XYZ file of C-alpha atoms in Angstrom:
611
model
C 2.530 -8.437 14.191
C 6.109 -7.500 16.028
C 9.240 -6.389 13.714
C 12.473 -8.086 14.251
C 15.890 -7.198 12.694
C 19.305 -8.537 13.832
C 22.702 -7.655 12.503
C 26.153 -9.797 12.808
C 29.381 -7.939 11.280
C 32.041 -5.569 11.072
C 29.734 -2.688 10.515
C 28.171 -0.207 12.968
C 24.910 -2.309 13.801
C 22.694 0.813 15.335
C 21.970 2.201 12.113
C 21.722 -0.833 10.249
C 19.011 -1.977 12.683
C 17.365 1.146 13.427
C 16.985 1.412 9.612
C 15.605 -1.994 9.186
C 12.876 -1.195 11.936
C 11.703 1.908 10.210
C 10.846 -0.704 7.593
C 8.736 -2.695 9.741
C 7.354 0.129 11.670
C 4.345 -1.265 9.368
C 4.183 -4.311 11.578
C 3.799 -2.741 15.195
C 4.593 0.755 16.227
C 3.295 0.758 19.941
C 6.771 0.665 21.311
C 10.544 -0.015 20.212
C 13.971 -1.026 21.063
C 17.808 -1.555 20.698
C 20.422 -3.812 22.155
C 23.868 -3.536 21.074
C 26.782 -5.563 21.985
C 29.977 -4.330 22.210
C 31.656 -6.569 24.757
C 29.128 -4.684 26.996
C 25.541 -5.244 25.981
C 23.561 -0.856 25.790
C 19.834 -1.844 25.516
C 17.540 1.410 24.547
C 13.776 0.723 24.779
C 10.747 3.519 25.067
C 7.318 3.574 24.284
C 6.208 5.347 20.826
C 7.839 5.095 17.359
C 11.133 3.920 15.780
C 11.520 7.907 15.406
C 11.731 7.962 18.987
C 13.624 4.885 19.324
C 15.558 6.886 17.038
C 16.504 10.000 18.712
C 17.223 7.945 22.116
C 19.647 6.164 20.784
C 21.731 9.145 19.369
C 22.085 10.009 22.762
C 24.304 7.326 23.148
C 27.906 7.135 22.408
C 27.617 3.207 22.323
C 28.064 1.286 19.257
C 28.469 -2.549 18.373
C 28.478 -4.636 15.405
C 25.944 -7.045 16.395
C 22.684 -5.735 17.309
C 19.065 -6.770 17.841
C 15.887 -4.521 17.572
C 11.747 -4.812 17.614
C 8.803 -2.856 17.019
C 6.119 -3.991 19.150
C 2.211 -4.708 18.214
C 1.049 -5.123 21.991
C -0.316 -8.406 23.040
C 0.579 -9.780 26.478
C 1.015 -5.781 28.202
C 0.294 -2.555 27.639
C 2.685 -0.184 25.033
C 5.042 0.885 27.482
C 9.272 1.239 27.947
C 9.150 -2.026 30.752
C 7.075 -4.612 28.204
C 9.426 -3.500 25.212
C 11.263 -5.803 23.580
C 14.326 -6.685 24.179
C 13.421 -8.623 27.098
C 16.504 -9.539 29.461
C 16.958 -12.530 31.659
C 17.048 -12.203 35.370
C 20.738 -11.905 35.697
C 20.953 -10.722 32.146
C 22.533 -13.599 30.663
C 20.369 -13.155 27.657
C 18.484 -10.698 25.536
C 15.462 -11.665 23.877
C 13.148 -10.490 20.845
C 10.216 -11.761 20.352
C 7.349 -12.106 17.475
C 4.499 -14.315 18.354
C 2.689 -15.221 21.158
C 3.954 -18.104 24.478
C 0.047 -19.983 25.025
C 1.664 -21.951 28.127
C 3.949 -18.916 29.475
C 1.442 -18.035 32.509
C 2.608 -21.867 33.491
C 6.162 -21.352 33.067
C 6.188 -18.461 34.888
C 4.361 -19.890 38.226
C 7.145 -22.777 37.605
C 9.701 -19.960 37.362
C 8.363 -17.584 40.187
C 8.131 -20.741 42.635
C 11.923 -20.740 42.300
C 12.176 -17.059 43.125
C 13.238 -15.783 39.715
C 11.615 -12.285 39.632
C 9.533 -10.488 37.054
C 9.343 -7.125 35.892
C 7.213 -6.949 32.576
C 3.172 -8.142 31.739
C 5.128 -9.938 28.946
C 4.769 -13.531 27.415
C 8.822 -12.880 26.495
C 10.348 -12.270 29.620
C 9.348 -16.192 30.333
C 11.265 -17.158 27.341
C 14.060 -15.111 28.555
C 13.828 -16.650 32.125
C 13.336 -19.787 31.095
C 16.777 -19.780 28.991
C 18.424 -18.082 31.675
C 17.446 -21.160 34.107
C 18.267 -23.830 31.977
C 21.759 -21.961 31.832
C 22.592 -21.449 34.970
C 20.869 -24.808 36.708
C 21.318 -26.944 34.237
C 25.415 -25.930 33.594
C 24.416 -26.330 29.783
C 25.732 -23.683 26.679
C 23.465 -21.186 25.443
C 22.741 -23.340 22.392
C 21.822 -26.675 24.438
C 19.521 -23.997 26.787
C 17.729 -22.724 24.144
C 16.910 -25.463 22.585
C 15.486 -27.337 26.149
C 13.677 -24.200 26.113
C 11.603 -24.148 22.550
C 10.771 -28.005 23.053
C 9.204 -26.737 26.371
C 7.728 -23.949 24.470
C 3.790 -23.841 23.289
C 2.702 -21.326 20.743
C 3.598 -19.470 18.065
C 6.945 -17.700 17.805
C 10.035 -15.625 15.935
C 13.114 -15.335 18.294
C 16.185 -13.597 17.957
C 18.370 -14.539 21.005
C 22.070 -12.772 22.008
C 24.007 -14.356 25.105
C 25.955 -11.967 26.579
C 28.933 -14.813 27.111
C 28.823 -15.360 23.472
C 28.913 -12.145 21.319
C 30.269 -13.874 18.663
C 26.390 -15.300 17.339
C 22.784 -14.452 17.102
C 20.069 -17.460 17.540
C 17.024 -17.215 15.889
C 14.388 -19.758 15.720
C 11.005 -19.629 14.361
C 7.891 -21.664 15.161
C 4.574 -20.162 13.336
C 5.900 -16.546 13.104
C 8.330 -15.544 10.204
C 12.173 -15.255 10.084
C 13.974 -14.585 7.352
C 17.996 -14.527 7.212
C 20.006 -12.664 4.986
C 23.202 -13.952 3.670
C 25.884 -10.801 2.920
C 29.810 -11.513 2.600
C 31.735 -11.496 6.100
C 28.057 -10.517 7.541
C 24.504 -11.736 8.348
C 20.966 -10.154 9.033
C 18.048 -11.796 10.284
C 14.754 -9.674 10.294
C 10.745 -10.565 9.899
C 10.770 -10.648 6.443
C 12.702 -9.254 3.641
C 12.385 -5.654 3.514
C 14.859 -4.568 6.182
C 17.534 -6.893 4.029
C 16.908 -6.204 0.283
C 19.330 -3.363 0.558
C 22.147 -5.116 1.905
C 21.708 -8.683 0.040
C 19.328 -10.651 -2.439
C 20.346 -13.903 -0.802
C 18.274 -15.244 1.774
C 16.929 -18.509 3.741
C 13.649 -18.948 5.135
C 13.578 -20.357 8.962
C 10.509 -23.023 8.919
C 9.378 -24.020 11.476
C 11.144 -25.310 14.728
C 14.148 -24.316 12.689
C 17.374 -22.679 14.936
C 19.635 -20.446 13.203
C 23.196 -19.806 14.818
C 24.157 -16.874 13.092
C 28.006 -15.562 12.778
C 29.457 -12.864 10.812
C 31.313 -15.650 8.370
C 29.150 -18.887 9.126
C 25.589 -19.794 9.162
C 24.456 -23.179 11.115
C 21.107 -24.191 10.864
C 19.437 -26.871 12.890
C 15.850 -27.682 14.241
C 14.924 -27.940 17.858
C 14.752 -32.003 17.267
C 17.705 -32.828 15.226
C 21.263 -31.957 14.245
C 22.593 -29.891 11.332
C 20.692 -29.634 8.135
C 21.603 -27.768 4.702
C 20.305 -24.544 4.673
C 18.090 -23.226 0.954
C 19.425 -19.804 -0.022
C 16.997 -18.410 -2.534
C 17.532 -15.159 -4.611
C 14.591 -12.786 -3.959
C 13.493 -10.361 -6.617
C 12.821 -7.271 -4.684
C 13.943 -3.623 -5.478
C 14.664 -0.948 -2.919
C 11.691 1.273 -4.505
C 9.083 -0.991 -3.874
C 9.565 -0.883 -0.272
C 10.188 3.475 -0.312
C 7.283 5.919 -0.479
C 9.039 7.520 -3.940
C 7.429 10.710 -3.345
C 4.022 9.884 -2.313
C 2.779 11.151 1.023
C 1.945 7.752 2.279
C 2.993 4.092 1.250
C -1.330 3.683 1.071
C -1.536 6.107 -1.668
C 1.531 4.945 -3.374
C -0.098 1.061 -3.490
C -3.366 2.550 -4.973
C -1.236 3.870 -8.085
C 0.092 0.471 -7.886
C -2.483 -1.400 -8.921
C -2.112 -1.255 -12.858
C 1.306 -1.940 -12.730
C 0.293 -4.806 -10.225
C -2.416 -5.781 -11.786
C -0.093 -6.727 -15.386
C 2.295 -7.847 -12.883
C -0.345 -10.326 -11.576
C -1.461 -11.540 -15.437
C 2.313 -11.427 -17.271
C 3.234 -14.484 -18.104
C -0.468 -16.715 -17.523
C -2.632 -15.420 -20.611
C -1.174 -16.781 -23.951
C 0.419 -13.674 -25.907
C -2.324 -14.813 -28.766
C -5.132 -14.134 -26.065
C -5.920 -18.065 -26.333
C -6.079 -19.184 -22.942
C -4.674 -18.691 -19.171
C -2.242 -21.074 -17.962
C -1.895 -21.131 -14.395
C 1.661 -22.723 -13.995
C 1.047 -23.461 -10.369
C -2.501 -25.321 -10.749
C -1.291 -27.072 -13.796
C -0.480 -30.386 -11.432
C -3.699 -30.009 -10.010
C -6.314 -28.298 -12.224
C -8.309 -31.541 -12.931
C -8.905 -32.349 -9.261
C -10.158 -28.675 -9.250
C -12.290 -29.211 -12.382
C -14.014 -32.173 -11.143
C -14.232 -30.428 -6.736
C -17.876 -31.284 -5.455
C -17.000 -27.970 -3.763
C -14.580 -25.519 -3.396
C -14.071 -23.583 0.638
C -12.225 -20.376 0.538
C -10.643 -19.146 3.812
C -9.508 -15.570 4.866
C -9.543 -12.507 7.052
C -10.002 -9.591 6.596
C -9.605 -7.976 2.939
C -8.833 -11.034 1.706
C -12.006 -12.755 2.847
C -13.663 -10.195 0.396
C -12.223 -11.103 -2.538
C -12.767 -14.239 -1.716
C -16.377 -13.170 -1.520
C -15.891 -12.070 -4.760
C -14.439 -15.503 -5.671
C -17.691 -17.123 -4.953
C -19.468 -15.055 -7.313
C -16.998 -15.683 -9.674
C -16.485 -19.180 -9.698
C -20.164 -19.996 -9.178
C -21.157 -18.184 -12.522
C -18.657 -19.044 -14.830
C -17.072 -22.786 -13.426
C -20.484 -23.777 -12.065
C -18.612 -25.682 -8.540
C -20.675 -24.643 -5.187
C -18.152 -22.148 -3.150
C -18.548 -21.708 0.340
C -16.270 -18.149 1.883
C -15.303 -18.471 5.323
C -13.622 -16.561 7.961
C -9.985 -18.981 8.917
C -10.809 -17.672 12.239
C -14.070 -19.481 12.782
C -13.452 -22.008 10.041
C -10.795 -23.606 12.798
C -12.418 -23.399 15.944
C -15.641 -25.156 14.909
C -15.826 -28.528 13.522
C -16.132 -28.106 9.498
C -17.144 -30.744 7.156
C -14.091 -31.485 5.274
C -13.506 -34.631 2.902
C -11.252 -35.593 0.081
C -13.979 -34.375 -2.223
C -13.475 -30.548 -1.290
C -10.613 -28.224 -2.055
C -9.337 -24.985 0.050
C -8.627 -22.319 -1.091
C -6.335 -20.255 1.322
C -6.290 -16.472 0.307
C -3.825 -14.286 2.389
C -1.569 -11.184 1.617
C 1.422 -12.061 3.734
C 1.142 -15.901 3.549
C 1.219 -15.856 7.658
C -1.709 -15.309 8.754
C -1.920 -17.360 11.685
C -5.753 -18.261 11.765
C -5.442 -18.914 7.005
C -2.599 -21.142 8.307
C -4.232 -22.945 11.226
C -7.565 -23.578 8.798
C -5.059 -24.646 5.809
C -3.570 -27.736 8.497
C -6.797 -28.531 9.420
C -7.847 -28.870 5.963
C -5.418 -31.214 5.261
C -5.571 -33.313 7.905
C -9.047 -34.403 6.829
C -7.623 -34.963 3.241
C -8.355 -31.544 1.201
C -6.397 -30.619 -1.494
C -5.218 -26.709 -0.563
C -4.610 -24.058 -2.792
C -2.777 -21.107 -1.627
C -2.966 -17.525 -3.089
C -0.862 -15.162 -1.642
C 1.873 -12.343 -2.338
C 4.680 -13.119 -0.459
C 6.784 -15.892 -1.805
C 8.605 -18.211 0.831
C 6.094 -17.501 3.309
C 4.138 -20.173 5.174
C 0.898 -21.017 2.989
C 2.938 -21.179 -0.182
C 5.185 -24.094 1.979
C 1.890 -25.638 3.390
C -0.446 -26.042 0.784
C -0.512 -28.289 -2.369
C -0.413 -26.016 -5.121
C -1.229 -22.507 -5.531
C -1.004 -19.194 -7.333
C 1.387 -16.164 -6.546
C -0.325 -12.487 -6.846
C 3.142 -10.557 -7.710
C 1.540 -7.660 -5.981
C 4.965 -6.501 -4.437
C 5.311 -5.021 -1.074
C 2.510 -4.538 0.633
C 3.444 -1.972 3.266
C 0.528 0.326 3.855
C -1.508 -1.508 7.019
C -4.712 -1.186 5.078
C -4.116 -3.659 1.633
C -5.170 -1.938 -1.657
C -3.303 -3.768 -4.147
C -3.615 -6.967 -2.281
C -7.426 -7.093 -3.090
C -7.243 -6.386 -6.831
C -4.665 -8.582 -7.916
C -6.436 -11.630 -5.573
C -9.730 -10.861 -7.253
C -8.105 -11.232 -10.578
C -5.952 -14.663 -9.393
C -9.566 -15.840 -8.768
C -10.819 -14.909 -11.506
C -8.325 -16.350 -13.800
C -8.580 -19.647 -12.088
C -12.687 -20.043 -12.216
C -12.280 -18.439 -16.266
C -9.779 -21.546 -16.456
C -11.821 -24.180 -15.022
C -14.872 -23.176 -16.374
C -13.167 -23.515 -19.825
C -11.732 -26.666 -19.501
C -15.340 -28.042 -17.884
C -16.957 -26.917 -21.212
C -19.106 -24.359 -19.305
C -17.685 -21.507 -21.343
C -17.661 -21.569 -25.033
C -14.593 -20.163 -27.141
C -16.385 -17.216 -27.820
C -16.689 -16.347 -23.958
C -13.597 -17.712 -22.956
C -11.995 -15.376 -25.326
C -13.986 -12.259 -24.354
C -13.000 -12.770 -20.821
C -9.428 -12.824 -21.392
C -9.503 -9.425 -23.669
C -11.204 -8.065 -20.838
C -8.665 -8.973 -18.667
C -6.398 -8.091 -20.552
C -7.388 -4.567 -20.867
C -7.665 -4.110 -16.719
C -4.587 -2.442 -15.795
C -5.560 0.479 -18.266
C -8.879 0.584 -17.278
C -7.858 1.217 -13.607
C -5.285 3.608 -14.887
C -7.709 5.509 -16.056
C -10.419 5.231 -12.812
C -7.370 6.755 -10.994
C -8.183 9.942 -12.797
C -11.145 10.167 -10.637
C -8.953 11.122 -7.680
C -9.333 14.800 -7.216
C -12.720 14.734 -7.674
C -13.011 11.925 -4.501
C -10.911 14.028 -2.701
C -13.466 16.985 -2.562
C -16.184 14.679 -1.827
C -14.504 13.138 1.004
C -14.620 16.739 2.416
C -18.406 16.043 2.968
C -17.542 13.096 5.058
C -14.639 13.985 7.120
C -16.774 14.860 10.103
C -19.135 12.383 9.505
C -20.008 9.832 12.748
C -21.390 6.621 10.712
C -21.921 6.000 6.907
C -23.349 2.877 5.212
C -22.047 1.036 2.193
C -24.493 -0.687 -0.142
C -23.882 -3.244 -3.409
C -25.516 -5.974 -4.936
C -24.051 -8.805 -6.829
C -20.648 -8.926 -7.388
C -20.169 -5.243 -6.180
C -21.482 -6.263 -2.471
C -17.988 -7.334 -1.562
C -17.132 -3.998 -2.749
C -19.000 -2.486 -0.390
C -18.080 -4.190 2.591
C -14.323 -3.780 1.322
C -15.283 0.434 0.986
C -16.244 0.165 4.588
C -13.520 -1.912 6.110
C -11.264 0.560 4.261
C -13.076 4.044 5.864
C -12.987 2.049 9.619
C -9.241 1.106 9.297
C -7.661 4.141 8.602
C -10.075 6.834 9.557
C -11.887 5.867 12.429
C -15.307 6.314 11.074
C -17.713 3.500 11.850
C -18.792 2.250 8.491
C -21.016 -0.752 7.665
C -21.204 -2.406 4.145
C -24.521 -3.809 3.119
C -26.334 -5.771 0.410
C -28.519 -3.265 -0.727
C -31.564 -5.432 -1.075
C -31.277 -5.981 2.603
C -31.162 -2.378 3.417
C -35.366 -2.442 4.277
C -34.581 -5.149 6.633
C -32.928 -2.665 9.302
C -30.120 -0.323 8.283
C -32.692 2.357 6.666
C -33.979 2.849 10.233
C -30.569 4.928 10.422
C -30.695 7.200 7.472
C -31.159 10.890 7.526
C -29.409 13.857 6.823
C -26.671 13.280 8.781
C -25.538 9.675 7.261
C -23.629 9.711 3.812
C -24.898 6.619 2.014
C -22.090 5.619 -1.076
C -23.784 3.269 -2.966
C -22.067 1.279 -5.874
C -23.759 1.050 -8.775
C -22.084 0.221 -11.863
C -24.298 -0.739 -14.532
C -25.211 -4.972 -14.204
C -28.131 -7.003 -14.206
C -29.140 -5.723 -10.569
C -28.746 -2.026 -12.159
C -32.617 -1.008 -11.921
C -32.926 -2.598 -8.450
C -30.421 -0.760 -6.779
C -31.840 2.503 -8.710
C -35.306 1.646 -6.759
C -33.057 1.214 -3.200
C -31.309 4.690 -4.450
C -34.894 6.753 -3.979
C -35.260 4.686 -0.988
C -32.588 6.827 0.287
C -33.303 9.762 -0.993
C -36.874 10.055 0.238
C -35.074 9.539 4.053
C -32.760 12.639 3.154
C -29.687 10.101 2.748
C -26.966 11.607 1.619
C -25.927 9.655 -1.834
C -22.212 9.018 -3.102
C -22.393 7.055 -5.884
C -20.024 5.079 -7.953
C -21.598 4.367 -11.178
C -20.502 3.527 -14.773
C -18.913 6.042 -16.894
C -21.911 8.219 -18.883
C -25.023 7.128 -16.579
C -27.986 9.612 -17.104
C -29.853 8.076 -14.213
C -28.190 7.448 -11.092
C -26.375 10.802 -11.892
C -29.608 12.874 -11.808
C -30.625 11.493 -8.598
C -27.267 11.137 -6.344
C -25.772 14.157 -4.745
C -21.823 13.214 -5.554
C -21.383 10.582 -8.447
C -17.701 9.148 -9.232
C -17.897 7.693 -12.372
C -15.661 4.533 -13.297
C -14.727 2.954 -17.109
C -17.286 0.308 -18.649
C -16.765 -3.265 -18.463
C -17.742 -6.559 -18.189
C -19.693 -6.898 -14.667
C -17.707 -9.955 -13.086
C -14.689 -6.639 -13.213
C -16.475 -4.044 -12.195
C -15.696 -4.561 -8.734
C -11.729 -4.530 -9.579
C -12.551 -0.850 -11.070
C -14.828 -0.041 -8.405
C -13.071 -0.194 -5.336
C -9.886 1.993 -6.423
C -12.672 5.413 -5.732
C -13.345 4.177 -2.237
C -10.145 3.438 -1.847
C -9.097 6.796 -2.509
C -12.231 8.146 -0.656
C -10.968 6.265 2.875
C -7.707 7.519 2.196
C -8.542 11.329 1.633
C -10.974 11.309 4.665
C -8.400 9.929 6.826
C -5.658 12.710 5.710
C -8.423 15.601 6.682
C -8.714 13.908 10.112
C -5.365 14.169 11.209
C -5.347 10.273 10.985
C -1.774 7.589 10.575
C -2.912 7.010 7.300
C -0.352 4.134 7.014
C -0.078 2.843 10.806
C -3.722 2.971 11.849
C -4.197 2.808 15.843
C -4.664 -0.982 17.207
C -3.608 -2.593 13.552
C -1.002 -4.364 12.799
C 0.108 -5.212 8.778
C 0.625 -9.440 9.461
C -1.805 -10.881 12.081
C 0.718 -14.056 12.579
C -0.866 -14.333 16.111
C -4.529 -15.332 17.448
């Protein structure tokens, strides 16, 4: 959701944060602000962009080396300048930033407002600041000893980064269900969301867990929880490179990460298919890939994107490891009251690894004795720490709002795990086993080559610019493709788009075709390839208007759509890998002729770590 950076040094901190928030601008962009501490504490806040933020704070002739900043994703108040972060305590004892959301603030604040301590923002964070501020001043305890009282009276999930203005010589941080990382530099310290904002000052870094407290100096690093005294902090090396998280001359950081995707994509496989072409070794299910052979049945939970490829993972690892797969969204997966046993593994899919509802459905999985796999990009974050085994997608940033990469390189994660079970059950034969992995293998070239396409998707998305609605059908494994086509058009351009199963298209959805609605229908060549041709004149008899994504030299389809984006041949249980990169592209070229925030899509926000 929210970005937080915090600096601790000898260096000028406005730039340092103010440059670290333009990295996170992914993460909320509603509103933004500054506080610097200089002996004096200069806080800067408006409503708007980090740009904004920006030029505000050029204005000032106030510097510091220790300062805090955030770019807010509105929950508790509208965007404006008074329910920015930083928050400040009454008497303004201490500044506050805040990721996450307070569930019990509304009854800390009646505690607080009986007392007559005065509120000025609709925020859940000005009660954390309060509170603090209370526990200070009535309690005649330090800032540590008060903020700790405070988080063990605390419900909810949460990233803090705290500054008292009697002790400018620290930064507190603590994190509770809402990432914090801290980066280690020499005579200096950052602490930000996650790693982008610090890759270009250090590679070393610590990940808060939760009900962690950091007291951050300049030469000194203590790190506690809100339970129990000191405990040795795990600095880990990341492997992340200044151009991954930089556009590199691309217009936006979405249509860099659809070029990505080959480079991703080998990125994803290196090191897990035998150089002979032999087999797949999945390092991280090699403790548990019998319990996974032998699953009565496997549940995959996600959101969003991810829930599609996990979609797609059903297909998968229903046809070729024969175990019953059941996809669910995390977000009704935890509020109901699933059958879980021992018998069953999870599989937890999820981009940023802190996605509060994948996390919340990955505790209550194993509370009722699951095994849970994890498969996410982000390494450090809270699934991989949660779960029992699971499988990295070396994807690389992610910083676009709407995930491109993300989706290709889980599809193939899931597909070399079912490919790998399957084998080692004996449903595959050598033979197949083999052909799979060539195909595989050959992936990142294939979507090299289905980038080619873009030009021509970027006249046909002329045709749909002004368009109001447009349907998206598929059948098989290219009906999560469909739905993923549509969730891409809504994001970022503001179309309303609905994916379909195109079988089902008769049973309501073809009461809304006519000239006006563009129908894309994808339609690479499988075993469902003369039933979808049959929904195709369905379509065209209404006066649809047909895009069609179909495999590379079709006569048919060709004859009878109006726009056809052809994609390379391969084996069906990949064609959905090649055929999403065109409506990818399609999404993103419609959204450029609107005028639309390509990368920072109204209402969105990159990480949904809140509910």
């Amino acid at each position: 959701m929210c970005g937080i950076v915090g600096y601790i040094g000898s260096r000028s901190a406005k730039e340092i944060v103010i440059n670290g928030l333009k990295r996170l601008e992914y993460r909320g962009y509603d509103s933004a602000g500054i506080a610097l501490f200089n002996g004096d504490v200069k806080i800067v806040k408006c409503k708007g962009r980090v740009r904004d933020l920006e030029e505000m704070a050029c204005r000032e002739d106030f510097n510091g080396t220790i300062g805090v900043g955030h770019t807010r994703w509105a929950t508790h108040g509208e965007p404006n300048e008074m329910n920015a972060h930083p928050q400040v305590s009454y008497k303004g004892n201490f500044v506050v930033v805040h990721n996450g959301i307070i569930e019990n603030y509304s009854r800390i604040k009646r505690h607080l407002e009986s007392r007559g301590i005065p509120f000025r923002s609709q925020t859940d964070t000005e009660v954390v600041a309060h509170l603090i501020e209370h526990l200070y001043l009535e309690g005649s305890l330090t800032a540590e000893q008060a903020i700790t009282t405070a988080l063990n009276n605390i419900e909810g999930a949460y990233g803090l980064v705290i500054v008292c203005r009697n002790e400018q010589d620290r930064i507190f941080a603590a994190r509770r269900g809402s990432p914090l990382v801290i980066g280690v530099g020499e005579g200096e310290n950052f602490i930000a969301s996650d790693a982008t904002p610090i890759i270009e000052h250090t590679q070393r870094v610590i990940y808060l867990k939760d009900d962690d407290i950091a007291i951050i100096k300049k030469d000194e690093l203590i790190l506690k929880t809100i339970r129990t005294p000191v405990i040795q902090p795990e600095v880990q090396e990341i492997d992340l490179k200044i151009g991954e998280i930089d556009k590199e001359g691309f217009p936006h950081f979405m249509l860099k990460e659809i070029y990505e995707q080959p480079r991703a994509i080998r990125d994803t496989l290196r090191g897990r298919i035998l150089p002979d072409g032999s087999a797949i070794v999945l390092g991280g299910l090699h403790d548990v890939i019998d319990r996974l052979s032998n699953a009565r049945r496997i549940i995959i939970v996600a959101c969003g994107t991810s829930w599609h490829a996990g979609l797609m993972g059903e297909y998968i690892f229903e046809e070729y490891a024969r175990i019953p797969v059941e996809v669910e969204y995390a977000s009704e997966f935890r509020y109901r009251n699933p059958l879980i046993t021992s018998d069953d593994i999870l599989i937890a899919i999820s981009q940023s690894g802190e996605t509060a509802d994948t996390l919340a459905a990955v505790r209550l999985a194993k509370e009722r004795g699951a095994m849970v796999i994890g498969i996410c990009n982000v390494v450090g974050s809270g699934i991989p720490r949660e779960t029992n085994a699971g499988v990295y997608t070396h994807a690389g940033p992610e910083i676009g709002v709407a995930s491109t990469k993300a989706f290709t390189t889980q599809v193939t994660v899931l597909a070399m795990a079912a490919f790998e079970i399957g084998y080692k059950k004996g449903v595959l034969t050598e033979e197949i086993y083999r052909q799979l992995i060539k195909e595989l293998v050959l992936l990142p070239s294939l979507v090299e080559k289905t980038l080619e396409v873009n030009e021509k998707v970027a006249e046909i998305a002329r045709i749909m610019k002004d368009a109001s609605n447009a349907l998206y059908l598929g059948r098989g494994y290219l009906f999560p493709v469909a739905l993923e086509g549509a969730l891409k058009l809504k994001e970022i351009s503001y179309i309303h788009a609905e994916g379909y199963p195109a079988a089902e298209m008769k049973h309501g959805p073809i009461a809304l075709i006519d000239e006006e609605m563009p129908v894309v229908v994808v339609a690479t060549k499988d075993h469902t390839y003369e039933k979808i041709i049959n929904n195709i004149q369905e379509i065209k008899a209404r006066k649809g208007t047909i895009i069609a994504i179909v495999t590379e030299g079709d006569q048919i389809i060709g004859k009878i759509a109006d726009y056809v984006i052809e994609v390379p041949e391969t084996l069906p249980v990949f064609s959905g890998i090649l055929a999403v990169i065109p409506l990818q592209l399609l999404s993103y070229h419609v959204a450029v002729m609107r005028g639309c925030d390509v990368d920072q899509p109204r209402n969105l926000a990159k990480s949904v770590t809140v509910e």
